[in-house]
Tab-separated table of C-alpha atoms in Angstrom:
chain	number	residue	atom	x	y	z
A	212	UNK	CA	-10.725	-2.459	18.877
A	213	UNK	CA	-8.521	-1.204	15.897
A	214	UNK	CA	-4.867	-1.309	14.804
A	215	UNK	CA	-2.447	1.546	13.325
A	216	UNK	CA	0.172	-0.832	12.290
A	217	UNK	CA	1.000	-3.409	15.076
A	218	UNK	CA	-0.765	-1.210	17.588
A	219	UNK	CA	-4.480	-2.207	18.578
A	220	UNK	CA	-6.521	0.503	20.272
A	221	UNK	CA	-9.711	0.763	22.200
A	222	UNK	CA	-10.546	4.869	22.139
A	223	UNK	CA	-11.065	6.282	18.775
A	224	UNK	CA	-10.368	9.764	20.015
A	225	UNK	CA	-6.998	11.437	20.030
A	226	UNK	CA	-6.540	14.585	21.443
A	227	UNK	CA	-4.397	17.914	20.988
A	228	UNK	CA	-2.632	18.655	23.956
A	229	UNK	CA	-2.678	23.049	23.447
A	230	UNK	CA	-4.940	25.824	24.773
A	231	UNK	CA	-6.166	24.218	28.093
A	232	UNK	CA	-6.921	26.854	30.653
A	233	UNK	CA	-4.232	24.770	32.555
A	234	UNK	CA	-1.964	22.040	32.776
A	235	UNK	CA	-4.428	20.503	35.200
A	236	UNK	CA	-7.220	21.169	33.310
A	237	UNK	CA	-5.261	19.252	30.085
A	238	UNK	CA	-4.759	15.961	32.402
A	239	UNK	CA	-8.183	15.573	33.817
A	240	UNK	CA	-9.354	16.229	29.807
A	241	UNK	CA	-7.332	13.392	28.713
A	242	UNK	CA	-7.816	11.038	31.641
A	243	UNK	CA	-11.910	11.710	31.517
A	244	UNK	CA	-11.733	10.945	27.502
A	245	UNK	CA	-10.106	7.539	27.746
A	246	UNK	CA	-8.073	8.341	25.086
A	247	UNK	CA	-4.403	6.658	24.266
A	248	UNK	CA	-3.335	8.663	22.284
A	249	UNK	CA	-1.974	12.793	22.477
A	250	UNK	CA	-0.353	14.795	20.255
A	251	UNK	CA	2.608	17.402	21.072
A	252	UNK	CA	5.147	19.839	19.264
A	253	UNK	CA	8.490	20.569	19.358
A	254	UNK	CA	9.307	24.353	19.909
A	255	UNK	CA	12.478	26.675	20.453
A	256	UNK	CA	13.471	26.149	24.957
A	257	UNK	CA	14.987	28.623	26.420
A	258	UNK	CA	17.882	27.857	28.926
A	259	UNK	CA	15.479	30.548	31.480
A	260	UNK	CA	12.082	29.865	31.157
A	261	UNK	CA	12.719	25.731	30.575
A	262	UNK	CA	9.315	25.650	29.655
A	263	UNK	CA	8.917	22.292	27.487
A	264	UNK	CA	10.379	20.686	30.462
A	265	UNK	CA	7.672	21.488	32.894
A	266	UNK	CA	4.770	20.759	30.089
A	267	UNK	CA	6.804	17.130	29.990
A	268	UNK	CA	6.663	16.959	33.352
A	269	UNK	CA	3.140	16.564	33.173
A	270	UNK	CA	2.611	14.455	30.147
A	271	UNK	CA	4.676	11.800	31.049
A	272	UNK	CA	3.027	10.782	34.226
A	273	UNK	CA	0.039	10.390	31.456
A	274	UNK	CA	-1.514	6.800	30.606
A	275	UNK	CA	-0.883	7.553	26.857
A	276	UNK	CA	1.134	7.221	23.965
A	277	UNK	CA	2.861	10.524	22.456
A	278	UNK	CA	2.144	11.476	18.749
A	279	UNK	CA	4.750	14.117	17.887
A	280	UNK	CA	3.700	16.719	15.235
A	281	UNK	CA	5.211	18.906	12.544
A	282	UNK	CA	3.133	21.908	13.728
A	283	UNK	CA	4.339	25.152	11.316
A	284	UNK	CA	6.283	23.648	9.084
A	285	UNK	CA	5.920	25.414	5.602
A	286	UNK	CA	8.063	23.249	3.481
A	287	UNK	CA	9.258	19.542	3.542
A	288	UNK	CA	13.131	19.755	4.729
A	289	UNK	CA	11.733	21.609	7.993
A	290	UNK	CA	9.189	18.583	8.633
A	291	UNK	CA	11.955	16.465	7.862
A	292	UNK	CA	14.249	17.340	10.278
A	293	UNK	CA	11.579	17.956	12.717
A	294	UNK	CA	9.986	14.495	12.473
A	295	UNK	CA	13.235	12.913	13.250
A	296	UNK	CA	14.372	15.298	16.053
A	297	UNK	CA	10.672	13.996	17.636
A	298	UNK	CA	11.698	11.004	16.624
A	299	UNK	CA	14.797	10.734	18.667
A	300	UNK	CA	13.520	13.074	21.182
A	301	UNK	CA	10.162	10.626	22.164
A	302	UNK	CA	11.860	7.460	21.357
A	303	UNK	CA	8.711	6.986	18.735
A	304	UNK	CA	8.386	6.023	15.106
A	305	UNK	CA	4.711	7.743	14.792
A	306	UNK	CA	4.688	11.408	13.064
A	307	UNK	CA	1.787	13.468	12.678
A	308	UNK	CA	3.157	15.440	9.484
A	309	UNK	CA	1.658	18.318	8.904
A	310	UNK	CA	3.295	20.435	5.467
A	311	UNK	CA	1.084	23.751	5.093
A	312	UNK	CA	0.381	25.626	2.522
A	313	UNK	CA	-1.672	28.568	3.159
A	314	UNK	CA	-1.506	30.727	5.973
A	315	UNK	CA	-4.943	31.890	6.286
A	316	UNK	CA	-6.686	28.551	6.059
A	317	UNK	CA	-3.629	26.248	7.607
A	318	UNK	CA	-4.794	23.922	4.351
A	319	UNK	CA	-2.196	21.479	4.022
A	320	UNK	CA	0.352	21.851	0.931
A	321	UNK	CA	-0.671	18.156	-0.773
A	322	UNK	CA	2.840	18.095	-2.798
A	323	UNK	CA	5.112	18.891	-0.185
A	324	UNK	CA	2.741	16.582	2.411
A	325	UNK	CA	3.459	13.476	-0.582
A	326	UNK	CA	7.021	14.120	-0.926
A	327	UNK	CA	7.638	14.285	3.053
A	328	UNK	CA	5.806	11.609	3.493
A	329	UNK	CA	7.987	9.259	1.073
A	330	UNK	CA	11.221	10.128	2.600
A	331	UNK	CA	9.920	9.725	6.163
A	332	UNK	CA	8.063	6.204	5.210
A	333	UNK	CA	11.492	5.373	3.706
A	334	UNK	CA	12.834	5.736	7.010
A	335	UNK	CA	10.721	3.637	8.909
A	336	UNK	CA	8.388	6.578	10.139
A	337	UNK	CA	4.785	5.393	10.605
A	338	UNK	CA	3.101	8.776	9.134
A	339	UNK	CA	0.037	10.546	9.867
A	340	UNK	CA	-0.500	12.921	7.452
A	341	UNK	CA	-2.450	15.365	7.605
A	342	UNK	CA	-4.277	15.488	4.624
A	343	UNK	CA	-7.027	17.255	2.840
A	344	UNK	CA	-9.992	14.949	1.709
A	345	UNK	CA	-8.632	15.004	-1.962
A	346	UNK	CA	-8.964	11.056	-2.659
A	347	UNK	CA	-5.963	11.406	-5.261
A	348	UNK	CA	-4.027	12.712	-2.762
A	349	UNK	CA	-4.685	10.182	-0.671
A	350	UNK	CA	-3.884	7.373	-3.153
A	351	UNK	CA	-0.587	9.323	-3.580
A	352	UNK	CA	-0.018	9.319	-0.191
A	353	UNK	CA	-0.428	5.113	0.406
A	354	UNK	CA	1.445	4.508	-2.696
A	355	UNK	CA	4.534	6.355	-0.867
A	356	UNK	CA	3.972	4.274	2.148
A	357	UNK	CA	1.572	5.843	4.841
A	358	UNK	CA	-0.761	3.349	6.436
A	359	UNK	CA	-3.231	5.862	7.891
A	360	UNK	CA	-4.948	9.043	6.761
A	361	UNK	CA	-5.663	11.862	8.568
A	362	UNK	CA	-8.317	13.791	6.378
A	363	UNK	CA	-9.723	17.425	7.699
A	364	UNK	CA	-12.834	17.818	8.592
A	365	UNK	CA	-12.431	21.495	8.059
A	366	UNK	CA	-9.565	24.613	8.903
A	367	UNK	CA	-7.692	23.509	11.922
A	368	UNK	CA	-9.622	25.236	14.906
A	369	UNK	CA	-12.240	26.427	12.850
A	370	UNK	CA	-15.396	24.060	14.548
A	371	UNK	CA	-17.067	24.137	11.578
A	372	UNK	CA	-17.394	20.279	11.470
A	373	UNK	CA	-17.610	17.965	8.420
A	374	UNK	CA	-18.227	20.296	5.378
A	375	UNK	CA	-17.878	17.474	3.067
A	376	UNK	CA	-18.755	14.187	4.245
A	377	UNK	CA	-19.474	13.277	0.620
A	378	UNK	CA	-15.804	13.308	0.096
A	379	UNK	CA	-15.182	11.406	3.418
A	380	UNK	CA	-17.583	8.415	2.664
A	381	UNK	CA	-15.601	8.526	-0.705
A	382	UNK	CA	-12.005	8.151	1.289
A	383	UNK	CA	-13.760	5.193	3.418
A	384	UNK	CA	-14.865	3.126	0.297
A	385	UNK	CA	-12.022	3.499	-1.432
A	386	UNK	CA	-9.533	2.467	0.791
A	387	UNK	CA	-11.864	0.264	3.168
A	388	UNK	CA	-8.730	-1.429	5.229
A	389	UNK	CA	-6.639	2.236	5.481
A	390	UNK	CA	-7.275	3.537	9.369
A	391	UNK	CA	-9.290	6.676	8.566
A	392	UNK	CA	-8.103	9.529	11.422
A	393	UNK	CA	-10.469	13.120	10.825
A	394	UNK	CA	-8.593	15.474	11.901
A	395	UNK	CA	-9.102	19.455	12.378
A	396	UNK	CA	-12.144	21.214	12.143
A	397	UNK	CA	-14.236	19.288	14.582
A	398	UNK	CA	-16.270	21.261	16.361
A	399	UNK	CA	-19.181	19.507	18.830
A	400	UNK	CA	-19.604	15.574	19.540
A	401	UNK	CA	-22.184	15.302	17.193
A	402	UNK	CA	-19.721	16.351	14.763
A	403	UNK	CA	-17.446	13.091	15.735
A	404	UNK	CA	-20.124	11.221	16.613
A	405	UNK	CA	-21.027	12.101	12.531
A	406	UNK	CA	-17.356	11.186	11.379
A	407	UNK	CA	-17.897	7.743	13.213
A	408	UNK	CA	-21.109	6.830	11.692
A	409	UNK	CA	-19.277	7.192	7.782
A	410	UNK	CA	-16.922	4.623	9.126
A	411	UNK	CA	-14.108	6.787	9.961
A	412	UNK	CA	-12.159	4.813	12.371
A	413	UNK	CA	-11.385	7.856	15.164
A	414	UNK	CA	-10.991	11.642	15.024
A	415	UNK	CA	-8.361	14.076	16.607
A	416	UNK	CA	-9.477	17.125	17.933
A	417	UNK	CA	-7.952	19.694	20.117
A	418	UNK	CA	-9.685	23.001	20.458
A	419	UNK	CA	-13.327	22.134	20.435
A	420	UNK	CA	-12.087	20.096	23.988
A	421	UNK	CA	-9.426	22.698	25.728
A	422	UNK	CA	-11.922	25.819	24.640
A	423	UNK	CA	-14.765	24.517	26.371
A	424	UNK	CA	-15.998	26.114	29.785
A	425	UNK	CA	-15.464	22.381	31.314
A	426	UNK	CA	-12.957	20.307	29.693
A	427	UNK	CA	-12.605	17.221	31.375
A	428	UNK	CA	-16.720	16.834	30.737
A	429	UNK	CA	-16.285	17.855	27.123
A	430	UNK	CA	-13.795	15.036	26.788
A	431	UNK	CA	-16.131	13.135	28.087
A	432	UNK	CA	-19.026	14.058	25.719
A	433	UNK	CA	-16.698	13.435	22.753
A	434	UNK	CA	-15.668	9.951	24.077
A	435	UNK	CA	-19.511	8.942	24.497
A	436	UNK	CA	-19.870	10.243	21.108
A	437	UNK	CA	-17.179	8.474	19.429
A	438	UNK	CA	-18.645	5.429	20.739
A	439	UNK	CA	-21.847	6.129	19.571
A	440	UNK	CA	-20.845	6.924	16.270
A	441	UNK	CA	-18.882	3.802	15.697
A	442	UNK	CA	-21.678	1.778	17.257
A	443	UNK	CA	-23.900	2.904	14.351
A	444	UNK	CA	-21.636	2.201	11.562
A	445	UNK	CA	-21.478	-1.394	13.143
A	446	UNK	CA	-24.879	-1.558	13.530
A	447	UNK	CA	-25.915	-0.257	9.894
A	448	UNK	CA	-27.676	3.029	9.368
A	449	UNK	CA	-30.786	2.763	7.271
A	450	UNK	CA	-30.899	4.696	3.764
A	451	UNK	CA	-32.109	8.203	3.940
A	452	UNK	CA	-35.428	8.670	1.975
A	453	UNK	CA	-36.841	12.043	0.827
A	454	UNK	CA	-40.519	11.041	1.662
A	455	UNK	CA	-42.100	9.973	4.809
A	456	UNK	CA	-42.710	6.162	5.433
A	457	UNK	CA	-45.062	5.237	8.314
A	458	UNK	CA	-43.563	3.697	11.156
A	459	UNK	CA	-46.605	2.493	13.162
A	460	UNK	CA	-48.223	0.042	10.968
A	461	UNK	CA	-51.163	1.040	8.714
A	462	UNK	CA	-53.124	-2.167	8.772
A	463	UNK	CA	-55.909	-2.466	11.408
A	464	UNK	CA	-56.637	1.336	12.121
A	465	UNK	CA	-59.496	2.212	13.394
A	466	UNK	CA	-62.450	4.319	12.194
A	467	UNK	CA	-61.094	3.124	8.316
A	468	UNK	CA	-63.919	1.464	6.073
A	469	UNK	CA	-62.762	-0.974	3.881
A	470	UNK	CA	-64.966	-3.991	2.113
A	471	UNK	CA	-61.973	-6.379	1.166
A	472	UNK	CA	-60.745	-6.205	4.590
A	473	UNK	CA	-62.189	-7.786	7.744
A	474	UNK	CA	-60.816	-5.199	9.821
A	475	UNK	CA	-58.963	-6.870	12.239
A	476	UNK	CA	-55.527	-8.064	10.360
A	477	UNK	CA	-52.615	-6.761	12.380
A	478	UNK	CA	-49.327	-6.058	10.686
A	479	UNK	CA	-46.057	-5.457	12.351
A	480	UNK	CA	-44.229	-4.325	8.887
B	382	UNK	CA	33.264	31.357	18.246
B	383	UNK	CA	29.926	32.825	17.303
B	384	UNK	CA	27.072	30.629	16.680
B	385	UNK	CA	23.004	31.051	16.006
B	386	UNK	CA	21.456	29.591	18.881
B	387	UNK	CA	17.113	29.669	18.401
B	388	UNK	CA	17.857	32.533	15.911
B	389	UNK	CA	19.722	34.505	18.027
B	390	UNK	CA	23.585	35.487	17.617
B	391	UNK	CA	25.548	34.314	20.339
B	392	UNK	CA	29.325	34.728	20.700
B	393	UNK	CA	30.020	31.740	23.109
B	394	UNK	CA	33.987	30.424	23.962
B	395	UNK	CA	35.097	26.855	24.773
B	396	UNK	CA	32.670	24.809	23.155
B	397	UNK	CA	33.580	22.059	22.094
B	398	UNK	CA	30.248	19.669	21.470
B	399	UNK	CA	26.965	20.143	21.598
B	400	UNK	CA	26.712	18.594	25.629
B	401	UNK	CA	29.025	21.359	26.304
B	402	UNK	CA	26.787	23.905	24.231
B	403	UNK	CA	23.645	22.846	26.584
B	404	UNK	CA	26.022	23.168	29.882
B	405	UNK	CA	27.324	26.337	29.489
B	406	UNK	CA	23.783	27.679	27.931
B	407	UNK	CA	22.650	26.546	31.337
B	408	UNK	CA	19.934	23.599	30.284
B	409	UNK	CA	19.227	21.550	33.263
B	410	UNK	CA	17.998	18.790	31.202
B	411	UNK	CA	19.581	16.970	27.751
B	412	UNK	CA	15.909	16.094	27.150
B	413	UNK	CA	15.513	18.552	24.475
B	414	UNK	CA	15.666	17.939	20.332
B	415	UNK	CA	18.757	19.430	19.038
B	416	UNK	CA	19.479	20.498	15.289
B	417	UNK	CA	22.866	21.893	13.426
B	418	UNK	CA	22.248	23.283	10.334
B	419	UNK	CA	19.106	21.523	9.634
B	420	UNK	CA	20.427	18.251	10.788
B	421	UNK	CA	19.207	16.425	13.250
B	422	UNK	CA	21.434	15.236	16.025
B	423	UNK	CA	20.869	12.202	17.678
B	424	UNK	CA	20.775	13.281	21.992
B	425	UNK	CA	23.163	9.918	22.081
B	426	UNK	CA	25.443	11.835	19.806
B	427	UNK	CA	25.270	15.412	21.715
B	428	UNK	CA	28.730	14.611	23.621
B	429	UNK	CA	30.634	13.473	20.207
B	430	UNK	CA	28.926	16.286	17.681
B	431	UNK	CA	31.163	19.085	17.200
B	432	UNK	CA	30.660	22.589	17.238
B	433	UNK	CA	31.949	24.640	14.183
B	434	UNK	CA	31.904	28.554	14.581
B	435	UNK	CA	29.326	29.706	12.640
B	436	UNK	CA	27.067	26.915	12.915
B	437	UNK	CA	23.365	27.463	13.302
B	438	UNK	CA	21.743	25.265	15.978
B	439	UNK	CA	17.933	24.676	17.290
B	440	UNK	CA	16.970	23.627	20.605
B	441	UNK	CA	13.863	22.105	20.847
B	442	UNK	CA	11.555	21.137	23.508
B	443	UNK	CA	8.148	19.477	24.032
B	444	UNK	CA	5.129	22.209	23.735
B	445	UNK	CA	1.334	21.956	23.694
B	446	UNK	CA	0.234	21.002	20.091
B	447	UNK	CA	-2.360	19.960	18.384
């Protein structure tokens, strides 16, 4: 179990709701993964094609709650006004803001992120922000009022997985009670399951799921592993050593001469 | 009046309020996020917003995200 704000949760994966092979294919992802939580967009609808309505159609019937995003937007009025159009579209306080900043890499633009954030948090938004793993940034970010971080992992639909956990343990010691959300970049459920095990308290993913040949059983693969990865942080990870340390004990092996020893003492450590 | 509907120039007549903007555009439902020149309007305030020629309007709509 864990909270964002008021709200306690039992899955710590989210999941993108774009690129599924199909609408069907979307529902049976989320409803294998457990998860409560999806994110959407909000995009131009045109009067003839009515799309958004049919992609609603399907979402709604879905055991989940809705976490609207600010997909695209390049600079803080357009999130903004976007976060409270989803706002009073999906009857929700949560945003995922996303400000970016470079087109190539999708890297999210830290001082427009900070100073959407503070007007949104000022309005009673409970932000998401999408976030690089700078821990001043960060800081910045919970000093304007967000209760949750959403870190990268790496480039949004990259895969490439944690490329700097260093900087992710970092985010989890310094702010040990701040719901830590990794978000873009994941890539495999070892990759979560990796995330989980530094303490992070979920990860959101999208592509690695709706790309895969079967994507109800990849959801599936990256809920075990999100279990599995929080398991081990609960259950402490021993400290990595460079050399080896025998794990069958060394005491009482055979064929071994030694005088000061009778040669039958047992050890278990 | 002419208005910028999605980035698009349209010369519409009779409108009144943004409800009557969706109607005549031919939206089926008022579930959809509507913006006038970068404001936000609330969907309980779509039948009391007015229209001004010249204004430049969004419609938005739910879409796979991520």
């Amino acid at each position: 179990m864990w909270n964002i704000g008021d709200i306690e949760l039992n899955s710590r994966l989210l999941l993108g709701t774009s690129r599924y092979p199909s609408a069907t294919s979307l529902r049976d992802a989320v409803l294998a993964s457990g998860c409560e939580i999806i994110t959407v967009s909000l995009r131009r609808e045109s009067p003839e094609q009515q799309s958004g309505q049919k992609f609603w159609s399907y979402l709604r019937e879905l055991p989940v709650r809705i976490l609207p995003n600010t997909a695209g937007c390049y600079q803080v009025e357009e999130a903004v006004t976007t976060a409270r159009m989803a706002r009073d579209l999906f009857d929700t306080n949560w945003i995922k803001l996303e400000v970016i900043g470079d087109d190539y890499t999708l890297q999210p633009d830290p001082f427009g992120l900070v100073e959407a954030a503070a007007i949104l948090c000022r309005e009673g938004f409970e932000v998401f922000p999408y976030t690089t793993d700078d821990l001043i940034v960060a800081q910045r970010l919970i000093d304007v009022g967000c209760r949750v971080l959403m870190p990268w992992a790496s480039p949004i639909g990259s895969g490439l997985g944690l490329t700097n956990p260093r900087a992710i343990r970092a985010l989890r010691s310094r702010f040990p009670n701040v719901p830590i959300i990794i978000d873009a970049g994941i890539g495999k459920p070892s990759d979560a399951a990796q995330a989980l095990e530094l303490g992070c308290d979920a990860v959101l993913l999208n592509t690695a799921v709706a790309l895969a040949d079967d994507p109800p059983k990849m959801a599936r693969a990256f809920s075990c592993a999100t279990k599995a990865g929080r398991l081990a942080f609960e259950a402490g990870i021993m400290s990595a050593r460079d050399f080896a340390v025998p794990s069958t004990p060394v005491i009482g092996r055979a064929f071994v001469f030694d005088e000061s020893s009778d040669g039958l003492e047992a050890r278990f450590f | 009046m002419e208005l910028t509907i999605n980035g698009v120039k349209k010369t519409l007549n009779d409108i009144q309020t943004v409800a009557n903007l969706l109607e005549q555009l031919g939206y089926q439902s008022n579930f959809v996020a509507v913006a006038v020149n970068r404001t936000c309007i609330k969907r309980s305030d779509f039948s009391g917003h007015k229209i001004e020629a010249g204004d430049n309007i969004e419609i938005l709509a739910p879409m796979a995200g991520g």
